[in-house]
mmCIF file of C-alpha atoms in Angstrom:
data_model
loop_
_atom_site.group_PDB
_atom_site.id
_atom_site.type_symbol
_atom_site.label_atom_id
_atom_site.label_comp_id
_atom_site.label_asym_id
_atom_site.label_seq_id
_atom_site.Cartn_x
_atom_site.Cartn_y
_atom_site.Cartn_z
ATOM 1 C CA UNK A 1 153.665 -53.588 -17.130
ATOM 2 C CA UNK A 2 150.159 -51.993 -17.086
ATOM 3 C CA UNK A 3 147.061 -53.782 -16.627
ATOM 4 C CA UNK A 4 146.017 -56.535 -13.411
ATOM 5 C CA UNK A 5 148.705 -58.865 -12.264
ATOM 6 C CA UNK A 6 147.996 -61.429 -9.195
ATOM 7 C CA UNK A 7 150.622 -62.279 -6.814
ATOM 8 C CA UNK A 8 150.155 -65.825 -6.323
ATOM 9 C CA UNK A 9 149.991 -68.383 -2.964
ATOM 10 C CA UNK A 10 152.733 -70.690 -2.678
ATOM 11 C CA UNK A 11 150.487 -73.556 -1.825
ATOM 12 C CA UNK A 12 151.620 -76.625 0.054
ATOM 13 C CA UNK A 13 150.399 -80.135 1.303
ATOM 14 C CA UNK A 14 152.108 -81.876 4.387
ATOM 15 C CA UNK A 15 154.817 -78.737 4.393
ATOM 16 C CA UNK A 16 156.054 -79.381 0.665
ATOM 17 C CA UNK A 17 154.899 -77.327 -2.662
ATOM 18 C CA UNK A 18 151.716 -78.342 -3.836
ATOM 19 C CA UNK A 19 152.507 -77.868 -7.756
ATOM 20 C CA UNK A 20 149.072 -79.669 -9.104
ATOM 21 C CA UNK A 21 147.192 -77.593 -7.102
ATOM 22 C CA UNK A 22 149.735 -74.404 -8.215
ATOM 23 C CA UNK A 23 149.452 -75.774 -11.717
ATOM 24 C CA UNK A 24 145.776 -75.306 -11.542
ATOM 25 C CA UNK A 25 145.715 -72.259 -10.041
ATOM 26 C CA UNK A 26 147.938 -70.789 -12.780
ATOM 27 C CA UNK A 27 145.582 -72.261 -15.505
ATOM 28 C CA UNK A 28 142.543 -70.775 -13.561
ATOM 29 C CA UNK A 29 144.596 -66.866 -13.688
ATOM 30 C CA UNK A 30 145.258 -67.396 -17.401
ATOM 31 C CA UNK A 31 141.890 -68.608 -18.372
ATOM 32 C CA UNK A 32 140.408 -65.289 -16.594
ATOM 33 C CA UNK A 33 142.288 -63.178 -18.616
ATOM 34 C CA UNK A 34 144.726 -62.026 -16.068
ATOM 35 C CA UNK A 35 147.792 -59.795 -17.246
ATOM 36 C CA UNK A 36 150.682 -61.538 -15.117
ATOM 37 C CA UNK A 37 151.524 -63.613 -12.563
ATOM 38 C CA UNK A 38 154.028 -63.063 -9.412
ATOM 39 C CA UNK A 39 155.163 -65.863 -8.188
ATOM 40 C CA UNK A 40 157.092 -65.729 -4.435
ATOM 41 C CA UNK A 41 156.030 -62.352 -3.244
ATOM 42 C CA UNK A 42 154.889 -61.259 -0.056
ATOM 43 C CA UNK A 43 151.636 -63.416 -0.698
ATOM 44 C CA UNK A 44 153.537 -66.389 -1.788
ATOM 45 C CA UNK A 45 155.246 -66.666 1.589
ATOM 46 C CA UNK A 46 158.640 -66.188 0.100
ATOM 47 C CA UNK A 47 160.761 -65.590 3.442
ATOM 48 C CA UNK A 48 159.609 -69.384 4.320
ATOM 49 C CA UNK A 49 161.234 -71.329 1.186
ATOM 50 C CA UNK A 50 165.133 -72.281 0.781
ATOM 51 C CA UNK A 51 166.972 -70.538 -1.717
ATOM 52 C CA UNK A 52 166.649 -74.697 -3.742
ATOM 53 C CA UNK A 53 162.914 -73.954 -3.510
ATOM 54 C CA UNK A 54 162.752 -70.824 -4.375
ATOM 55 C CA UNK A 55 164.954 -71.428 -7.491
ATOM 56 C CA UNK A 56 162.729 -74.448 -8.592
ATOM 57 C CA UNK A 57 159.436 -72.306 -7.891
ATOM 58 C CA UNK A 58 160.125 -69.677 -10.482
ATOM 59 C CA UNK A 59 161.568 -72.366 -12.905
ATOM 60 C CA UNK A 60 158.047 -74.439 -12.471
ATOM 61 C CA UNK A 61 155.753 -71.460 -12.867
ATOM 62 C CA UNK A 62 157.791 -70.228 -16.449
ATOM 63 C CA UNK A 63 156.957 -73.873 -17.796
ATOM 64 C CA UNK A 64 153.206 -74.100 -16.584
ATOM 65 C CA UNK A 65 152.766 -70.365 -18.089
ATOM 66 C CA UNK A 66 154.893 -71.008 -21.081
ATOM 67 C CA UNK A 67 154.354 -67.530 -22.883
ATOM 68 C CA UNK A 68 151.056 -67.091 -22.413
ATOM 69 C CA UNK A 69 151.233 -63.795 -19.813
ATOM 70 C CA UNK A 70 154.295 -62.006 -18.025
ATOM 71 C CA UNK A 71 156.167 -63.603 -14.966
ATOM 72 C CA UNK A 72 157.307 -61.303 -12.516
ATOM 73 C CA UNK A 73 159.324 -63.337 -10.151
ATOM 74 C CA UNK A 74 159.671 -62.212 -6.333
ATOM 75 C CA UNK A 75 163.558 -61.787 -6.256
ATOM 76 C CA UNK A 76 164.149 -59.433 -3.199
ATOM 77 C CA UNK A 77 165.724 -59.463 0.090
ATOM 78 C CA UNK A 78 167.416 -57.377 2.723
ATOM 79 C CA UNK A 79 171.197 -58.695 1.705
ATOM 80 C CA UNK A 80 171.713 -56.741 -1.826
ATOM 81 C CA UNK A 81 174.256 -59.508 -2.474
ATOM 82 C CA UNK A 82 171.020 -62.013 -2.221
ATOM 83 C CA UNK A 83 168.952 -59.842 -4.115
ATOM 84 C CA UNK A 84 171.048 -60.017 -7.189
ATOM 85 C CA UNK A 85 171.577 -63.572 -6.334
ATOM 86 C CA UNK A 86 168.170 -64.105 -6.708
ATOM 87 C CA UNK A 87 167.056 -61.688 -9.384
ATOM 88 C CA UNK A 88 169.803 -63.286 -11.794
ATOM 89 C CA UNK A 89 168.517 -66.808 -10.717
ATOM 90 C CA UNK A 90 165.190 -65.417 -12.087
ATOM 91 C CA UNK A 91 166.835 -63.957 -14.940
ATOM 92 C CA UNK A 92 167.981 -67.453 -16.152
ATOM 93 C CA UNK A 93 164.852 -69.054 -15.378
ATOM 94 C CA UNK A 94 163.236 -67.061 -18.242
ATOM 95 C CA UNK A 95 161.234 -64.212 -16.684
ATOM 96 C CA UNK A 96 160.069 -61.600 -18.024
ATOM 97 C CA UNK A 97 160.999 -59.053 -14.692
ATOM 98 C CA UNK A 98 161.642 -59.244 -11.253
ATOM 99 C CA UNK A 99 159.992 -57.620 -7.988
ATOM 100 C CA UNK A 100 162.098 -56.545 -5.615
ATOM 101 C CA UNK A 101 160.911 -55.261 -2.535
ATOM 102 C CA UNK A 102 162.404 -52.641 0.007
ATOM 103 C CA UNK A 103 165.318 -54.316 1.974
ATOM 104 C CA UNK A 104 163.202 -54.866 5.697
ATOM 105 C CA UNK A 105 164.898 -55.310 8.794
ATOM 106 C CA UNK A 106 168.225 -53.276 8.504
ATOM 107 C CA UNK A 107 166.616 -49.602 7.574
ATOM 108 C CA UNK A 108 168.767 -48.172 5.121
ATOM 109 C CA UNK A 109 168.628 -45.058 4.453
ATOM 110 C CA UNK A 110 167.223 -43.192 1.369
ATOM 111 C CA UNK A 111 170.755 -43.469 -0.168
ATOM 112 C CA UNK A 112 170.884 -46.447 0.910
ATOM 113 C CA UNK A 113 167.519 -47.708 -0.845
ATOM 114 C CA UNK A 114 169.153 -46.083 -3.710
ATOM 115 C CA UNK A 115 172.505 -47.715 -3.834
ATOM 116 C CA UNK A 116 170.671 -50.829 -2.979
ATOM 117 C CA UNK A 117 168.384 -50.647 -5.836
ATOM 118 C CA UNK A 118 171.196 -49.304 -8.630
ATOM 119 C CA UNK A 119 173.034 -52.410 -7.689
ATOM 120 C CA UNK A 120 170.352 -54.468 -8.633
ATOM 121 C CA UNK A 121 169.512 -52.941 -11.675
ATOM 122 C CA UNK A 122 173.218 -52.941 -12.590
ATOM 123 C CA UNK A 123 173.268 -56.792 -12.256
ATOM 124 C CA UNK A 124 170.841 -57.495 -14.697
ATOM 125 C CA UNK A 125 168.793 -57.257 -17.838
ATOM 126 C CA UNK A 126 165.669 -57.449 -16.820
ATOM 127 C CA UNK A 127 162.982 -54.773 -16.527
ATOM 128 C CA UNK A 128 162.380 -54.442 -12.700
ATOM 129 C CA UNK A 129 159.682 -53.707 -10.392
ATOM 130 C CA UNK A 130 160.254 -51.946 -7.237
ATOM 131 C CA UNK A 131 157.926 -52.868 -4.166
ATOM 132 C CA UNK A 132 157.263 -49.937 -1.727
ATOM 133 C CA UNK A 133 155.556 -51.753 1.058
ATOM 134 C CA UNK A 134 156.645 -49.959 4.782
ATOM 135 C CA UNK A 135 154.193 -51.780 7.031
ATOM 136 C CA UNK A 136 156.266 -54.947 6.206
ATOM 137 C CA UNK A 137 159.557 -53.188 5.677
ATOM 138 C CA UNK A 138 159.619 -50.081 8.047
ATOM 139 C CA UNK A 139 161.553 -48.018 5.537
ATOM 140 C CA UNK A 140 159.655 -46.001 3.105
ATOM 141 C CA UNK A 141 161.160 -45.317 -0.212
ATOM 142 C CA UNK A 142 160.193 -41.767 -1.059
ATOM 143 C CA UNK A 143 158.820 -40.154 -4.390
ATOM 144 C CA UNK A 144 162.309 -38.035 -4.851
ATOM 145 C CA UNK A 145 164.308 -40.982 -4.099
ATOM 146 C CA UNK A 146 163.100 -43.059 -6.683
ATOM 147 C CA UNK A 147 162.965 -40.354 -8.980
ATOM 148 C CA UNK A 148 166.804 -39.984 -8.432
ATOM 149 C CA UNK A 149 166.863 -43.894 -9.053
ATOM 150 C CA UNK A 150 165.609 -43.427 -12.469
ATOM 151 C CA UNK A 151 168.205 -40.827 -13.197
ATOM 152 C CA UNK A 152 171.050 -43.414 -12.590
ATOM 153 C CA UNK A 153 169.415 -46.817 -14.526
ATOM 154 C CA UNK A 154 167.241 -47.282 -16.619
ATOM 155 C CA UNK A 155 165.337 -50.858 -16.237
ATOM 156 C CA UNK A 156 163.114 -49.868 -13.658
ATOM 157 C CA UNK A 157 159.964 -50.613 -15.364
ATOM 158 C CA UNK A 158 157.341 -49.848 -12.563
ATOM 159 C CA UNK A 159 156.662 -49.876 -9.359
ATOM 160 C CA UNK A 160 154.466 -51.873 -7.446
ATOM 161 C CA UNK A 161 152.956 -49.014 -4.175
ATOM 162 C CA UNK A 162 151.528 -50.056 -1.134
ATOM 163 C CA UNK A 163 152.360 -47.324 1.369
ATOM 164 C CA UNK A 164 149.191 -46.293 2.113
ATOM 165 C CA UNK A 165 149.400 -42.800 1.479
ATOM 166 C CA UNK A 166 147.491 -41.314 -2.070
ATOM 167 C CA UNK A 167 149.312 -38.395 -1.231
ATOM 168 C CA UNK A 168 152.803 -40.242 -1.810
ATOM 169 C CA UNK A 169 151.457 -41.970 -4.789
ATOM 170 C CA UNK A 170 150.413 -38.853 -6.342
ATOM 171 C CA UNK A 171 153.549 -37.279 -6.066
ATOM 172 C CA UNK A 172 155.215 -40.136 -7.284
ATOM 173 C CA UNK A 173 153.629 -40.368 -10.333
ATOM 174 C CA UNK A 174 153.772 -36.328 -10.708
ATOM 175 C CA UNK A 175 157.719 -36.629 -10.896
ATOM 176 C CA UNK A 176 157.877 -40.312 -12.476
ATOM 177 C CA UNK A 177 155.047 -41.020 -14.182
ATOM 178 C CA UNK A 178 156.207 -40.411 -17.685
ATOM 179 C CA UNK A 179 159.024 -42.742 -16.673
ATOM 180 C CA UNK A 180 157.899 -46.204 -14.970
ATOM 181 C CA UNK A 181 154.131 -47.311 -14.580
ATOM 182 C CA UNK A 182 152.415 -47.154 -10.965
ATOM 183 C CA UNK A 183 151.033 -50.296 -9.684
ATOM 184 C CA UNK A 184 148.521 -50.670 -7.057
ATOM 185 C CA UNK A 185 150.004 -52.852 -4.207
ATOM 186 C CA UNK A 186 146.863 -52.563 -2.392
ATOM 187 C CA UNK A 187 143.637 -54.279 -3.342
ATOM 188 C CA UNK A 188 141.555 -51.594 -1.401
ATOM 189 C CA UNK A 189 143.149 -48.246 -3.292
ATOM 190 C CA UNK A 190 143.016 -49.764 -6.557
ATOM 191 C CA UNK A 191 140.344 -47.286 -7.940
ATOM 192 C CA UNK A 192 141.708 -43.906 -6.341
ATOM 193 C CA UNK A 193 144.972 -45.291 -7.797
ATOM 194 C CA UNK A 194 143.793 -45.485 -10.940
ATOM 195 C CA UNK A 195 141.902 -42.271 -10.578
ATOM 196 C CA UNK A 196 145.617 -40.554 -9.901
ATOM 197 C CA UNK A 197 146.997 -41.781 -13.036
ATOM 198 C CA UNK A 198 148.205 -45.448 -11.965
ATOM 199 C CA UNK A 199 147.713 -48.276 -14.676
ATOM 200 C CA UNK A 200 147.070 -51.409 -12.756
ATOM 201 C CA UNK A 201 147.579 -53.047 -9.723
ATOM 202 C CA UNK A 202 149.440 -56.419 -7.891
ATOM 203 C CA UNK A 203 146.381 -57.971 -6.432
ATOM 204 C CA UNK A 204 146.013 -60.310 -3.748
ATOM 205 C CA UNK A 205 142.253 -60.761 -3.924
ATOM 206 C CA UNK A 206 142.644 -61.910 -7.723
ATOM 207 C CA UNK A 207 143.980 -65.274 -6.463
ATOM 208 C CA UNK A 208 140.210 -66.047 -6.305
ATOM 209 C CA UNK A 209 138.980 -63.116 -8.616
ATOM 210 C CA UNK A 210 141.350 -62.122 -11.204
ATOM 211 C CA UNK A 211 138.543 -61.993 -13.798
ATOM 212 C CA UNK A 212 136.795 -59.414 -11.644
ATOM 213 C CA UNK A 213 139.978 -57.619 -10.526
ATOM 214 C CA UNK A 214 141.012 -57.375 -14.322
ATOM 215 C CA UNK A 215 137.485 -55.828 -15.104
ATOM 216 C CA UNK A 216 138.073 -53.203 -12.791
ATOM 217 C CA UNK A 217 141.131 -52.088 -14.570
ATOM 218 C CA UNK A 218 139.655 -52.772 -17.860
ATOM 219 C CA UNK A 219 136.787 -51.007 -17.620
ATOM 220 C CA UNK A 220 138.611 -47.689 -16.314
ATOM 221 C CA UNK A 221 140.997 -47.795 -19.150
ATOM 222 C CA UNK A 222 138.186 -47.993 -21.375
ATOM 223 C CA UNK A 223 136.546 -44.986 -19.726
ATOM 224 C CA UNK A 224 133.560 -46.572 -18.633
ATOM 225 C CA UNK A 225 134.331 -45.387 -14.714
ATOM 226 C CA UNK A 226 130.985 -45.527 -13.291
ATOM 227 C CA UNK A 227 130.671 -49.206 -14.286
ATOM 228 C CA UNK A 228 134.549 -49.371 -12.818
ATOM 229 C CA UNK A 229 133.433 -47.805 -9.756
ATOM 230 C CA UNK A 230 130.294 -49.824 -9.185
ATOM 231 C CA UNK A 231 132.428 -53.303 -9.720
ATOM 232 C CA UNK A 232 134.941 -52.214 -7.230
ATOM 233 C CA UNK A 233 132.798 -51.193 -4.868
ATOM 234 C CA UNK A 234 130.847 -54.684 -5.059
ATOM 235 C CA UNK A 235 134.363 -55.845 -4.505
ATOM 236 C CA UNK A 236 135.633 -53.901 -1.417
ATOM 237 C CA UNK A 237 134.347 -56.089 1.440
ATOM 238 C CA UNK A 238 136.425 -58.311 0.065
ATOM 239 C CA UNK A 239 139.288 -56.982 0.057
ATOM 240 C CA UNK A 240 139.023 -56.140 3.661
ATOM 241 C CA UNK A 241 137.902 -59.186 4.182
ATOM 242 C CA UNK A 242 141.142 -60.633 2.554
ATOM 243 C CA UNK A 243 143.383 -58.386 5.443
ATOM 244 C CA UNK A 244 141.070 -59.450 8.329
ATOM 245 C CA UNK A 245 144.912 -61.188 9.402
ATOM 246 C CA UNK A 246 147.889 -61.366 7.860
ATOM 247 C CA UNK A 247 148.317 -62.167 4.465
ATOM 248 C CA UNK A 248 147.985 -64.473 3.164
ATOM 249 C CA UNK A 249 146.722 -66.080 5.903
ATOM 250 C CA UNK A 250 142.580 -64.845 5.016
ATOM 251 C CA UNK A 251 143.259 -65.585 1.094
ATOM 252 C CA UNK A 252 144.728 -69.275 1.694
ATOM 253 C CA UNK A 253 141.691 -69.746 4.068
ATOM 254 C CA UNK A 254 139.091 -68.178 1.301
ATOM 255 C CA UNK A 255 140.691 -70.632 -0.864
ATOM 256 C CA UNK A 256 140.527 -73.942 0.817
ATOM 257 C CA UNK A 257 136.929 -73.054 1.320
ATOM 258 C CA UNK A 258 136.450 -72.542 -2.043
ATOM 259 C CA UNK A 259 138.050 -75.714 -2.757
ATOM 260 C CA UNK A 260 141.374 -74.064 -4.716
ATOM 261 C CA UNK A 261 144.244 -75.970 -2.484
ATOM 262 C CA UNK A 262 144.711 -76.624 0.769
ATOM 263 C CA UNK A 263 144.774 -73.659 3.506
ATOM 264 C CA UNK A 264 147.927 -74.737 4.406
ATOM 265 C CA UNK A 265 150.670 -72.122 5.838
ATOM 266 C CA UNK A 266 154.431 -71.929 7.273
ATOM 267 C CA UNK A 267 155.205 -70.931 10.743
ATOM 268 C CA UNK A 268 155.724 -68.803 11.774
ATOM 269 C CA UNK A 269 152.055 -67.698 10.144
ATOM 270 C CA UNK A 270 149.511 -69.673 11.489
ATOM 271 C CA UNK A 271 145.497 -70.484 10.270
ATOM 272 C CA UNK A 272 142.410 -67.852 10.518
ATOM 273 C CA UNK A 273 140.923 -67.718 13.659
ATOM 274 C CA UNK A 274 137.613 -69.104 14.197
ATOM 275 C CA UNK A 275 135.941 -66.033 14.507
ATOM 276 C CA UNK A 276 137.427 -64.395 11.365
ATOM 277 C CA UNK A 277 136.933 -67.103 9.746
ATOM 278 C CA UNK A 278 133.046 -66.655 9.816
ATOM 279 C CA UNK A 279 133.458 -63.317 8.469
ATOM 280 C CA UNK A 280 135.569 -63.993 5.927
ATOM 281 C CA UNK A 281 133.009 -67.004 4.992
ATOM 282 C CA UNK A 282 129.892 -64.565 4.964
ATOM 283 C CA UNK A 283 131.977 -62.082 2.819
ATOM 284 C CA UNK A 284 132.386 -64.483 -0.014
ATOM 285 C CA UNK A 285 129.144 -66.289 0.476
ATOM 286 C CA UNK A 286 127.803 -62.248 0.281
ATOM 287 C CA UNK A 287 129.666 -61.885 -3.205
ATOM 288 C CA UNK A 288 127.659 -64.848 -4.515
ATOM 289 C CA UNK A 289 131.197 -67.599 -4.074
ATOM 290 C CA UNK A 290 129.827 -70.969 -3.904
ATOM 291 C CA UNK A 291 132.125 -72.571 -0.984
ATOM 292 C CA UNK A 292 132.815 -76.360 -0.285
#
């Protein structure tokens, strides 16, 4: 589970899934060199699809990869009964591990994140990663509560952090870092991450760059930091740039321009405003993107 993995757009045309233009936007991640794909994450819009679409999703993207890099599907949700639902789904679809994200809405409690989680894990086979993500989920799911997790099952492969807070991450990978691998779930921590002993990251900004995002990664492993450090700083605009709204609404707008699919989006997300969109245009034409 180490290395750069890109959690994909669901793209669409006239409100159904676009799968040529997902078809060639898995090719594009593969030919790039990119570790994994997550299909039906945050990024790929997942509370808009039916349960019909969602199973079909993660059975199209195994066939179009076919082998050649890990699928992590998006299998979480705030019912634990429809998280299993959906991880086993997954499971049968043929992928390689699941993401499952912090049930939002309801709040549980710490013991709660833990039962929730040890439920899932108990349902299946499959090596999963846990997504820490309280902005979207307004329940945090602390270092020591993860680390008590561990104690109780043991397919929790990594976890994929975006609260924020190096401090947290730190500590997380002080008491579980011989245990599960730390994955960046921001694009704009990625090198402090790595810096604290993470080994990789979920990107949303290598939906358009996962050559460059991979380098990043690549090049720290390798120990050659300052060239790291110079990459990602060429890249940090744009990962602002990339939360300048919601995502995904920025990335699906970066990638119509670029000519990738159609910006296309489900209520209740709606398209970049005009005036973001002219800064998110002069950040990629600034990184040298040729736009349409």
């Amino acid at each position: 589970m180490e290395g750069a993995f890109t959690a994909l757009i669901t793209p669409f045309e006239n409100g159904k899934i676009d799968y040529k233009a997902f078809e060639s936007l898995v090719e594009m991640q593969i030919r790039e060199g990119i570790d994994g794909v997550i299909p039906l994450g945050t990024t790929g819009e997942s509370p808009t699809l039916s349960f019909e679409e969602h199973e079909e999703f993660i059975r199209q993207t195994v066939k179009i990869v076919n082998g050649r890099v890990k699928v992590i599907a998006g299998a979480g949700a705030n019912s634990t009964e429809e998280a299993i639902w959906l991880t086993k789904e997954a499971e049968d679809a043929g992928v390689d591990a699941v993401l499952s994200v912090n049930p939002y809405y309801n709040k549980p409690t710490q013991r709660g994140l833990i039962a929730h989680f040890e439920a899932i894990a108990n349902a299946t086979k499959l090596p999963i990663v846990l997504y820490n993500i309280p902005g979207r989920c307004g329940v945090n799911f602390l270092p020591e509560s993860v680390d008590e997790l561990l104690k109780r099952v043991g397919n929790i492969a990594a976890m994929k952090e975006a609260c924020g807070d190096i401090v947290q991450i730190m500590r997380i990978i002080e008491l579980c870092g011989d245990k599960i691998t730390i994955l960046s779930g921001d694009d704009n921590i990625l090198l402090p991450l790595l810096a604290a002993g993470g080994k990789g990251i979920i990107s949303v900004l290598a939906n358009i760059l996962p050559g460059d995002v991979k380098r990043v990664v690549t090049l720290y492993k390798d120990n050659k930091t300052e060239e790291s450090k110079k990459l990602f700083y060429k890249l940090l605009p744009l990962c602002r740039a990339m939360f300048l709204e919601t995502n995904p609404i920025p990335l699906k707008a970066a990638m119509e321009m670029m000519g990738l699919c159609r910006g296309e989006l489900r209520l209740p997300l709606v398209p970049l405003s005009d005036e973001n969109r002219a800064l998110l245009r002069k950040s990629l034409t600034d990184y040298g993107i040729k736009l349409k």
